[in-house]
């Protein structure tokens, strides 16, 4: 007991003499060595050189213990929830008023659109067209083709919130389709089919231009044939395909079947082609 007490006294005296400025690891080794020497009765009053013997792992205060005890957290606020509900792009969500979509931030990309439709004719009217009868206003299909091209270029003036797009190509094609029966047979859907393709390099698409071209072309056929058959019906006007822009390529579900009938191709004969 006396030896143990002397050892404790010597450790305190040693710390008071200035050994407390030693690094904590070396100081721990020194104190441990002094304590063991005091128990064995081998201690003296002369400071000894600290031992480099390894310290048992359980006596060490490892940084890993500190790291694993830390609570990880972030001060970054959570991202606001994104409303994925579909909305009308031409309506201001705050006021409900009509507005023109701002496409300024969008990059200009190559865009195309293909649209189609038809006008169903009475058999008598269809026979006149199939025989090449010339209307007083001119060749029906040729005039309708020119009308469709002109309409595509003026879509921005006809549709209030549609952007005026610099078109690089407009193609309009019309042809006779006698249906599944013989030419002019009663009960068959004899019709004139129309297809329009439009291209541009712009910040917005040209679906409206293609639809306008088809619509006006078929209206022109109606106007030029109404004298011989007022029971005509315009139907099936739709976009078959569009490319370019953020949404990329889009095809109507029945586009493949429709293309077999109308021969749909982007880049038909018309303005913009040599």
PDB file of C-alpha atoms in Angstrom:
ATOM      1  CA  UNK A   1       0.000   0.000   0.000  1.00  0.00           C
ATOM      2  CA  UNK A   2       2.880   2.352   0.810  1.00  0.00           C
ATOM      3  CA  UNK A   3       4.491   1.628  -2.498  1.00  0.00           C
ATOM      4  CA  UNK A   4       1.231   2.291  -4.273  1.00  0.00           C
ATOM      5  CA  UNK A   5       0.852   5.552  -2.455  1.00  0.00           C
ATOM      6  CA  UNK A   6       4.437   6.563  -3.275  1.00  0.00           C
ATOM      7  CA  UNK A   7       3.827   5.813  -6.944  1.00  0.00           C
ATOM      8  CA  UNK A   8       0.733   7.988  -7.010  1.00  0.00           C
ATOM      9  CA  UNK A   9       2.650  10.784  -5.296  1.00  0.00           C
ATOM     10  CA  UNK A  10       5.465  10.475  -7.818  1.00  0.00           C
ATOM     11  CA  UNK A  11       3.052  10.680 -10.749  1.00  0.00           C
ATOM     12  CA  UNK A  12       1.533  13.875  -9.341  1.00  0.00           C
ATOM     13  CA  UNK A  13       4.958  15.334  -8.713  1.00  0.00           C
ATOM     14  CA  UNK A  14       6.077  14.489 -12.204  1.00  0.00           C
ATOM     15  CA  UNK A  15       3.072  16.236 -13.739  1.00  0.00           C
ATOM     16  CA  UNK A  16       3.747  19.288 -11.597  1.00  0.00           C
ATOM     17  CA  UNK A  17       7.357  19.404 -12.826  1.00  0.00           C
ATOM     18  CA  UNK A  18       6.207  20.107 -16.375  1.00  0.00           C
ATOM     19  CA  UNK A  19       5.475  16.759 -17.943  1.00  0.00           C
ATOM     20  CA  UNK A  20       1.847  17.798 -18.436  1.00  0.00           C
ATOM     21  CA  UNK A  21       2.797  19.513 -21.695  1.00  0.00           C
ATOM     22  CA  UNK A  22       3.578  16.154 -23.298  1.00  0.00           C
ATOM     23  CA  UNK A  23       1.280  14.856 -26.062  1.00  0.00           C
ATOM     24  CA  UNK A  24      -1.675  12.993 -24.614  1.00  0.00           C
ATOM     25  CA  UNK A  25      -0.580   9.628 -26.024  1.00  0.00           C
ATOM     26  CA  UNK A  26       2.926   9.832 -24.580  1.00  0.00           C
ATOM     27  CA  UNK A  27       1.570  11.170 -21.305  1.00  0.00           C
ATOM     28  CA  UNK A  28      -0.786   8.217 -21.057  1.00  0.00           C
ATOM     29  CA  UNK A  29       2.100   5.798 -21.638  1.00  0.00           C
ATOM     30  CA  UNK A  30       4.179   7.586 -19.023  1.00  0.00           C
ATOM     31  CA  UNK A  31       1.428   7.472 -16.391  1.00  0.00           C
ATOM     32  CA  UNK A  32       0.682   3.826 -17.134  1.00  0.00           C
ATOM     33  CA  UNK A  33       4.368   2.926 -16.851  1.00  0.00           C
ATOM     34  CA  UNK A  34       4.738   4.775 -13.553  1.00  0.00           C
ATOM     35  CA  UNK A  35       1.659   3.092 -12.152  1.00  0.00           C
ATOM     36  CA  UNK A  36       2.922  -0.386 -13.072  1.00  0.00           C
ATOM     37  CA  UNK A  37       6.371   0.381 -11.636  1.00  0.00           C
ATOM     38  CA  UNK A  38       4.811   1.535  -8.386  1.00  0.00           C
ATOM     39  CA  UNK A  39       2.951  -1.743  -8.083  1.00  0.00           C
ATOM     40  CA  UNK A  40       6.099  -3.759  -8.793  1.00  0.00           C
ATOM     41  CA  UNK A  41       8.272  -1.641  -6.502  1.00  0.00           C
ATOM     42  CA  UNK A  42      10.638  -0.635  -9.291  1.00  0.00           C
ATOM     43  CA  UNK A  43       9.849   3.073  -9.360  1.00  0.00           C
ATOM     44  CA  UNK A  44      12.455   5.725  -8.611  1.00  0.00           C
ATOM     45  CA  UNK A  45      12.483   9.481  -8.353  1.00  0.00           C
ATOM     46  CA  UNK A  46      14.218   9.966 -11.701  1.00  0.00           C
ATOM     47  CA  UNK A  47      11.933  10.521 -14.694  1.00  0.00           C
ATOM     48  CA  UNK A  48      12.279   7.674 -17.146  1.00  0.00           C
ATOM     49  CA  UNK A  49      12.103   7.765 -20.880  1.00  0.00           C
ATOM     50  CA  UNK A  50       8.627   6.862 -21.921  1.00  0.00           C
ATOM     51  CA  UNK A  51       8.083   3.384 -23.259  1.00  0.00           C
ATOM     52  CA  UNK A  52       7.005   2.780 -26.834  1.00  0.00           C
ATOM     53  CA  UNK A  53       5.217  -0.406 -25.943  1.00  0.00           C
ATOM     54  CA  UNK A  54       1.764  -0.632 -27.518  1.00  0.00           C
ATOM     55  CA  UNK A  55      -1.241   0.266 -25.391  1.00  0.00           C
ATOM     56  CA  UNK A  56      -4.153  -2.183 -25.287  1.00  0.00           C
ATOM     57  CA  UNK A  57      -6.821  -1.233 -27.756  1.00  0.00           C
ATOM     58  CA  UNK A  58      -9.526  -1.036 -25.102  1.00  0.00           C
ATOM     59  CA  UNK A  59      -7.606   1.762 -23.388  1.00  0.00           C
ATOM     60  CA  UNK A  60      -7.459   3.935 -26.472  1.00  0.00           C
ATOM     61  CA  UNK A  61     -10.092   6.556 -27.274  1.00  0.00           C
ATOM     62  CA  UNK A  62     -10.482   5.957 -31.021  1.00  0.00           C
ATOM     63  CA  UNK A  63     -11.819   8.665 -33.412  1.00  0.00           C
ATOM     64  CA  UNK A  64     -14.118   6.043 -34.938  1.00  0.00           C
ATOM     65  CA  UNK A  65     -16.135   5.990 -31.749  1.00  0.00           C
ATOM     66  CA  UNK A  66     -16.640   9.727 -32.040  1.00  0.00           C
ATOM     67  CA  UNK A  67     -17.608   9.554 -35.720  1.00  0.00           C
ATOM     68  CA  UNK A  68     -20.147   6.801 -35.273  1.00  0.00           C
ATOM     69  CA  UNK A  69     -21.774   8.671 -32.427  1.00  0.00           C
ATOM     70  CA  UNK A  70     -22.382  11.775 -34.511  1.00  0.00           C
ATOM     71  CA  UNK A  71     -25.907  12.417 -35.815  1.00  0.00           C
ATOM     72  CA  UNK A  72     -25.858  13.202 -39.502  1.00  0.00           C
ATOM     73  CA  UNK A  73     -28.292  15.840 -40.723  1.00  0.00           C
ATOM     74  CA  UNK A  74     -28.627  18.385 -43.504  1.00  0.00           C
ATOM     75  CA  UNK A  75     -29.585  22.035 -43.251  1.00  0.00           C
ATOM     76  CA  UNK A  76     -30.643  22.109 -46.919  1.00  0.00           C
ATOM     77  CA  UNK A  77     -34.402  22.694 -47.169  1.00  0.00           C
ATOM     78  CA  UNK A  78     -36.422  19.975 -48.943  1.00  0.00           C
ATOM     79  CA  UNK A  79     -37.209  20.535 -52.607  1.00  0.00           C
ATOM     80  CA  UNK A  80     -40.701  21.882 -53.222  1.00  0.00           C
ATOM     81  CA  UNK A  81     -43.244  19.376 -54.462  1.00  0.00           C
ATOM     82  CA  UNK A  82     -43.780  19.420 -58.222  1.00  0.00           C
ATOM     83  CA  UNK A  83     -47.362  19.563 -59.412  1.00  0.00           C
ATOM     84  CA  UNK A  84     -47.689  16.882 -62.104  1.00  0.00           C
ATOM     85  CA  UNK A  85     -51.338  17.643 -62.829  1.00  0.00           C
ATOM     86  CA  UNK A  86     -51.857  18.319 -66.568  1.00  0.00           C
ATOM     87  CA  UNK A  87     -52.824  21.888 -67.365  1.00  0.00           C
ATOM     88  CA  UNK A  88     -53.739  23.963 -70.404  1.00  0.00           C
ATOM     89  CA  UNK A  89     -50.644  25.783 -71.638  1.00  0.00           C
ATOM     90  CA  UNK A  90     -52.638  28.626 -73.192  1.00  0.00           C
ATOM     91  CA  UNK A  91     -54.415  29.495 -69.939  1.00  0.00           C
ATOM     92  CA  UNK A  92     -52.864  31.537 -67.117  1.00  0.00           C
ATOM     93  CA  UNK A  93     -53.125  29.308 -63.995  1.00  0.00           C
ATOM     94  CA  UNK A  94     -53.488  32.365 -61.726  1.00  0.00           C
ATOM     95  CA  UNK A  95     -56.084  34.381 -63.615  1.00  0.00           C
ATOM     96  CA  UNK A  96     -57.610  31.802 -65.957  1.00  0.00           C
ATOM     97  CA  UNK A  97     -57.193  34.210 -68.864  1.00  0.00           C
ATOM     98  CA  UNK A  98     -55.957  33.133 -72.282  1.00  0.00           C
ATOM     99  CA  UNK A  99     -52.247  33.700 -72.803  1.00  0.00           C
ATOM    100  CA  UNK A 100     -49.644  33.068 -75.480  1.00  0.00           C
ATOM    101  CA  UNK A 101     -47.048  30.502 -74.427  1.00  0.00           C
ATOM    102  CA  UNK A 102     -43.579  31.975 -73.918  1.00  0.00           C
ATOM    103  CA  UNK A 103     -41.165  29.860 -75.975  1.00  0.00           C
ATOM    104  CA  UNK A 104     -38.183  32.218 -75.635  1.00  0.00           C
ATOM    105  CA  UNK A 105     -36.113  29.889 -73.377  1.00  0.00           C
ATOM    106  CA  UNK A 106     -36.567  26.925 -75.714  1.00  0.00           C
ATOM    107  CA  UNK A 107     -33.854  26.001 -78.238  1.00  0.00           C
ATOM    108  CA  UNK A 108     -34.663  26.060 -81.947  1.00  0.00           C
ATOM    109  CA  UNK A 109     -34.778  22.484 -83.262  1.00  0.00           C
ATOM    110  CA  UNK A 110     -35.829  20.721 -86.447  1.00  0.00           C
ATOM    111  CA  UNK A 111     -39.541  19.925 -86.204  1.00  0.00           C
ATOM    112  CA  UNK A 112     -41.945  18.115 -88.512  1.00  0.00           C
ATOM    113  CA  UNK A 113     -45.637  17.280 -88.508  1.00  0.00           C
ATOM    114  CA  UNK A 114     -47.820  15.088 -90.692  1.00  0.00           C
ATOM    115  CA  UNK A 115     -51.618  15.487 -90.780  1.00  0.00           C
ATOM    116  CA  UNK A 116     -54.379  13.878 -92.820  1.00  0.00           C
ATOM    117  CA  UNK A 117     -58.119  13.998 -93.446  1.00  0.00           C
ATOM    118  CA  UNK A 118     -60.736  13.338 -96.106  1.00  0.00           C
ATOM    119  CA  UNK A 119     -63.962  14.628 -97.604  1.00  0.00           C
ATOM    120  CA  UNK A 120     -66.640  12.050 -98.443  1.00  0.00           C
ATOM    121  CA  UNK A 121     -68.387  12.794-101.754  1.00  0.00           C
ATOM    122  CA  UNK A 122     -71.676  11.685-103.302  1.00  0.00           C
ATOM    123  CA  UNK A 123     -71.069   9.141-106.105  1.00  0.00           C
ATOM    124  CA  UNK A 124     -72.104  11.618-108.805  1.00  0.00           C
ATOM    125  CA  UNK A 125     -69.606  14.202-107.594  1.00  0.00           C
ATOM    126  CA  UNK A 126     -66.890  11.610-107.319  1.00  0.00           C
ATOM    127  CA  UNK A 127     -67.499  10.522-110.934  1.00  0.00           C
ATOM    128  CA  UNK A 128     -67.051  14.084-112.183  1.00  0.00           C
ATOM    129  CA  UNK A 129     -63.733  14.425-110.390  1.00  0.00           C
ATOM    130  CA  UNK A 130     -62.478  11.020-111.485  1.00  0.00           C
ATOM    131  CA  UNK A 131     -63.200  11.851-115.128  1.00  0.00           C
ATOM    132  CA  UNK A 132     -61.125  14.968-114.889  1.00  0.00           C
ATOM    133  CA  UNK A 133     -64.042  17.350-115.232  1.00  0.00           C
ATOM    134  CA  UNK A 134     -62.789  20.898-114.784  1.00  0.00           C
ATOM    135  CA  UNK A 135     -64.756  23.145-112.475  1.00  0.00           C
ATOM    136  CA  UNK A 136     -65.485  26.718-113.506  1.00  0.00           C
ATOM    137  CA  UNK A 137     -63.115  27.780-110.730  1.00  0.00           C
ATOM    138  CA  UNK A 138     -60.325  25.560-112.043  1.00  0.00           C
ATOM    139  CA  UNK A 139     -58.872  22.118-111.406  1.00  0.00           C
ATOM    140  CA  UNK A 140     -60.323  21.120-108.026  1.00  0.00           C
ATOM    141  CA  UNK A 141     -57.401  19.154-106.588  1.00  0.00           C
ATOM    142  CA  UNK A 142     -54.740  21.586-107.820  1.00  0.00           C
ATOM    143  CA  UNK A 143     -56.536  24.610-106.407  1.00  0.00           C
ATOM    144  CA  UNK A 144     -57.085  22.777-103.110  1.00  0.00           C
ATOM    145  CA  UNK A 145     -53.384  21.922-102.921  1.00  0.00           C
ATOM    146  CA  UNK A 146     -52.344  25.560-103.357  1.00  0.00           C
ATOM    147  CA  UNK A 147     -54.956  26.634-100.806  1.00  0.00           C
ATOM    148  CA  UNK A 148     -53.553  24.190 -98.255  1.00  0.00           C
ATOM    149  CA  UNK A 149     -49.996  25.453 -98.725  1.00  0.00           C
ATOM    150  CA  UNK A 150     -51.113  29.057 -98.393  1.00  0.00           C
ATOM    151  CA  UNK A 151     -53.126  28.258 -95.263  1.00  0.00           C
ATOM    152  CA  UNK A 152     -50.168  26.589 -93.555  1.00  0.00           C
ATOM    153  CA  UNK A 153     -48.107  29.762 -94.002  1.00  0.00           C
ATOM    154  CA  UNK A 154     -50.860  31.894 -92.454  1.00  0.00           C
ATOM    155  CA  UNK A 155     -51.736  29.686 -89.500  1.00  0.00           C
ATOM    156  CA  UNK A 156     -50.453  32.266 -87.018  1.00  0.00           C
ATOM    157  CA  UNK A 157     -53.024  34.744 -88.360  1.00  0.00           C
ATOM    158  CA  UNK A 158     -55.921  32.284 -88.228  1.00  0.00           C
ATOM    159  CA  UNK A 159     -55.315  30.736 -84.784  1.00  0.00           C
ATOM    160  CA  UNK A 160     -55.202  33.544 -82.169  1.00  0.00           C
ATOM    161  CA  UNK A 161     -52.551  32.145 -79.785  1.00  0.00           C
ATOM    162  CA  UNK A 162     -50.500  30.242 -82.369  1.00  0.00           C
ATOM    163  CA  UNK A 163     -46.931  31.445 -82.923  1.00  0.00           C
ATOM    164  CA  UNK A 164     -45.956  32.611 -86.424  1.00  0.00           C
ATOM    165  CA  UNK A 165     -43.385  29.985 -87.376  1.00  0.00           C
ATOM    166  CA  UNK A 166     -40.821  30.380 -90.200  1.00  0.00           C
ATOM    167  CA  UNK A 167     -41.673  27.291 -92.251  1.00  0.00           C
ATOM    168  CA  UNK A 168     -38.974  25.637 -94.346  1.00  0.00           C
ATOM    169  CA  UNK A 169     -41.253  23.194 -96.186  1.00  0.00           C
ATOM    170  CA  UNK A 170     -44.967  22.642 -96.797  1.00  0.00           C
ATOM    171  CA  UNK A 171     -46.210  19.678 -98.785  1.00  0.00           C
ATOM    172  CA  UNK A 172     -49.906  19.092 -99.584  1.00  0.00           C
ATOM    173  CA  UNK A 173     -51.212  16.134-101.565  1.00  0.00           C
ATOM    174  CA  UNK A 174     -54.793  15.252-102.570  1.00  0.00           C
ATOM    175  CA  UNK A 175     -56.049  12.171-104.406  1.00  0.00           C
ATOM    176  CA  UNK A 176     -59.254  10.279-105.130  1.00  0.00           C
ATOM    177  CA  UNK A 177     -60.176   7.169-103.158  1.00  0.00           C
ATOM    178  CA  UNK A 178     -63.078   5.165-104.578  1.00  0.00           C
ATOM    179  CA  UNK A 179     -63.483   3.024-101.474  1.00  0.00           C
ATOM    180  CA  UNK A 180     -63.875  -0.765-101.448  1.00  0.00           C
ATOM    181  CA  UNK A 181     -66.364  -0.957-104.322  1.00  0.00           C
ATOM    182  CA  UNK A 182     -66.331  -0.008-107.973  1.00  0.00           C
ATOM    183  CA  UNK A 183     -66.057   3.624-109.005  1.00  0.00           C
ATOM    184  CA  UNK A 184     -69.120   5.683-108.083  1.00  0.00           C
ATOM    185  CA  UNK A 185     -71.139   2.729-106.811  1.00  0.00           C
ATOM    186  CA  UNK A 186     -74.000   3.690-104.529  1.00  0.00           C
ATOM    187  CA  UNK A 187     -73.353   3.100-100.836  1.00  0.00           C
ATOM    188  CA  UNK A 188     -69.572   3.279-101.116  1.00  0.00           C
ATOM    189  CA  UNK A 189     -67.526   5.981 -99.360  1.00  0.00           C
ATOM    190  CA  UNK A 190     -65.967   7.673-102.340  1.00  0.00           C
ATOM    191  CA  UNK A 191     -63.782  10.471-101.084  1.00  0.00           C
ATOM    192  CA  UNK A 192     -60.890  12.835-101.656  1.00  0.00           C
ATOM    193  CA  UNK A 193     -58.056  12.252 -99.227  1.00  0.00           C
ATOM    194  CA  UNK A 194     -55.629  14.954 -98.189  1.00  0.00           C
ATOM    195  CA  UNK A 195     -52.282  14.782 -96.484  1.00  0.00           C
ATOM    196  CA  UNK A 196     -49.988  17.639 -95.439  1.00  0.00           C
ATOM    197  CA  UNK A 197     -46.447  17.632 -94.092  1.00  0.00           C
ATOM    198  CA  UNK A 198     -44.755  20.692 -92.623  1.00  0.00           C
ATOM    199  CA  UNK A 199     -41.175  21.308 -91.500  1.00  0.00           C
ATOM    200  CA  UNK A 200     -39.350  24.098 -89.724  1.00  0.00           C
ATOM    201  CA  UNK A 201     -36.420  24.937 -87.466  1.00  0.00           C
ATOM    202  CA  UNK A 202     -38.047  26.773 -84.576  1.00  0.00           C
ATOM    203  CA  UNK A 203     -38.839  26.834 -80.852  1.00  0.00           C
ATOM    204  CA  UNK A 204     -42.328  25.391 -81.247  1.00  0.00           C
ATOM    205  CA  UNK A 205     -43.937  22.633 -83.277  1.00  0.00           C
ATOM    206  CA  UNK A 206     -45.858  22.765 -86.555  1.00  0.00           C
ATOM    207  CA  UNK A 207     -48.791  20.471 -85.825  1.00  0.00           C
ATOM    208  CA  UNK A 208     -51.210  23.378 -86.170  1.00  0.00           C
ATOM    209  CA  UNK A 209     -49.763  24.307 -89.556  1.00  0.00           C
ATOM    210  CA  UNK A 210     -50.235  20.754 -90.850  1.00  0.00           C
ATOM    211  CA  UNK A 211     -53.801  20.580 -89.520  1.00  0.00           C
ATOM    212  CA  UNK A 212     -54.650  23.973 -90.996  1.00  0.00           C
ATOM    213  CA  UNK A 213     -53.292  22.943 -94.393  1.00  0.00           C
ATOM    214  CA  UNK A 214     -55.468  19.809 -94.466  1.00  0.00           C
ATOM    215  CA  UNK A 215     -58.541  21.648 -93.208  1.00  0.00           C
ATOM    216  CA  UNK A 216     -58.387  24.474 -95.740  1.00  0.00           C
ATOM    217  CA  UNK A 217     -57.546  22.126 -98.617  1.00  0.00           C
ATOM    218  CA  UNK A 218     -60.635  20.016 -97.887  1.00  0.00           C
ATOM    219  CA  UNK A 219     -62.765  23.127 -97.434  1.00  0.00           C
ATOM    220  CA  UNK A 220     -61.621  24.226-100.867  1.00  0.00           C
ATOM    221  CA  UNK A 221     -62.770  20.913-102.347  1.00  0.00           C
ATOM    222  CA  UNK A 222     -66.131  21.436-100.670  1.00  0.00           C
ATOM    223  CA  UNK A 223     -66.404  24.958-102.061  1.00  0.00           C
ATOM    224  CA  UNK A 224     -65.574  23.877-105.600  1.00  0.00           C
ATOM    225  CA  UNK A 225     -67.897  20.841-105.578  1.00  0.00           C
ATOM    226  CA  UNK A 226     -70.909  22.153-103.685  1.00  0.00           C
ATOM    227  CA  UNK A 227     -72.695  23.067-106.938  1.00  0.00           C
ATOM    228  CA  UNK A 228     -73.007  19.376-107.887  1.00  0.00           C
ATOM    229  CA  UNK A 229     -73.193  17.712-104.476  1.00  0.00           C
ATOM    230  CA  UNK A 230     -74.011  19.358-101.189  1.00  0.00           C
ATOM    231  CA  UNK A 231     -74.078  16.092 -99.232  1.00  0.00           C
ATOM    232  CA  UNK A 232     -70.332  16.114 -98.635  1.00  0.00           C
ATOM    233  CA  UNK A 233     -68.749  15.442 -95.259  1.00  0.00           C
ATOM    234  CA  UNK A 234     -65.280  16.442 -94.005  1.00  0.00           C
ATOM    235  CA  UNK A 235     -63.939  14.007 -91.419  1.00  0.00           C
ATOM    236  CA  UNK A 236     -60.929  12.329 -89.867  1.00  0.00           C
ATOM    237  CA  UNK A 237     -58.674  15.390 -89.667  1.00  0.00           C
ATOM    238  CA  UNK A 238     -55.843  14.458 -87.299  1.00  0.00           C
ATOM    239  CA  UNK A 239     -52.105  14.578 -86.696  1.00  0.00           C
ATOM    240  CA  UNK A 240     -50.478  11.314 -87.730  1.00  0.00           C
ATOM    241  CA  UNK A 241     -46.942  12.069 -86.607  1.00  0.00           C
ATOM    242  CA  UNK A 242     -44.735  14.787 -85.165  1.00  0.00           C
ATOM    243  CA  UNK A 243     -41.010  14.963 -84.457  1.00  0.00           C
ATOM    244  CA  UNK A 244     -38.662  17.344 -82.669  1.00  0.00           C
ATOM    245  CA  UNK A 245     -38.962  19.361 -79.508  1.00  0.00           C
ATOM    246  CA  UNK A 246     -38.866  18.196 -75.895  1.00  0.00           C
ATOM    247  CA  UNK A 247     -41.406  15.401 -76.408  1.00  0.00           C
ATOM    248  CA  UNK A 248     -39.516  13.974 -79.395  1.00  0.00           C
ATOM    249  CA  UNK A 249     -41.303  11.614 -81.773  1.00  0.00           C
ATOM    250  CA  UNK A 250     -45.037  11.054 -81.411  1.00  0.00           C
ATOM    251  CA  UNK A 251     -47.275   8.888 -83.596  1.00  0.00           C
ATOM    252  CA  UNK A 252     -51.015   8.518 -83.654  1.00  0.00           C
ATOM    253  CA  UNK A 253     -52.011   5.038 -82.468  1.00  0.00           C
ATOM    254  CA  UNK A 254     -53.484   4.206 -85.869  1.00  0.00           C
ATOM    255  CA  UNK A 255     -50.798   6.023 -87.874  1.00  0.00           C
ATOM    256  CA  UNK A 256     -49.328   2.872 -89.414  1.00  0.00           C
ATOM    257  CA  UNK A 257     -52.726   1.751 -90.675  1.00  0.00           C
ATOM    258  CA  UNK A 258     -53.571   5.251 -91.869  1.00  0.00           C
ATOM    259  CA  UNK A 259     -50.278   5.581 -93.722  1.00  0.00           C
ATOM    260  CA  UNK A 260     -51.040   2.430 -95.670  1.00  0.00           C
ATOM    261  CA  UNK A 261     -54.182   4.162 -96.932  1.00  0.00           C
ATOM    262  CA  UNK A 262     -52.893   7.678 -97.481  1.00  0.00           C
ATOM    263  CA  UNK A 263     -49.271   6.861 -98.242  1.00  0.00           C
ATOM    264  CA  UNK A 264     -48.067   9.153 -95.464  1.00  0.00           C
ATOM    265  CA  UNK A 265     -44.533  10.469 -95.846  1.00  0.00           C
ATOM    266  CA  UNK A 266     -42.787  13.448 -94.347  1.00  0.00           C
ATOM    267  CA  UNK A 267     -41.658  15.581 -97.262  1.00  0.00           C
ATOM    268  CA  UNK A 268     -44.283  15.200 -99.979  1.00  0.00           C
ATOM    269  CA  UNK A 269     -44.351  17.208-103.140  1.00  0.00           C
ATOM    270  CA  UNK A 270     -45.235  20.823-102.571  1.00  0.00           C
ATOM    271  CA  UNK A 271     -43.649  24.114-101.673  1.00  0.00           C
ATOM    272  CA  UNK A 272     -40.076  23.890-100.478  1.00  0.00           C
ATOM    273  CA  UNK A 273     -39.003  20.982-102.680  1.00  0.00           C
ATOM    274  CA  UNK A 274     -37.174  21.302-106.010  1.00  0.00           C
TER     275      UNK A 274
END
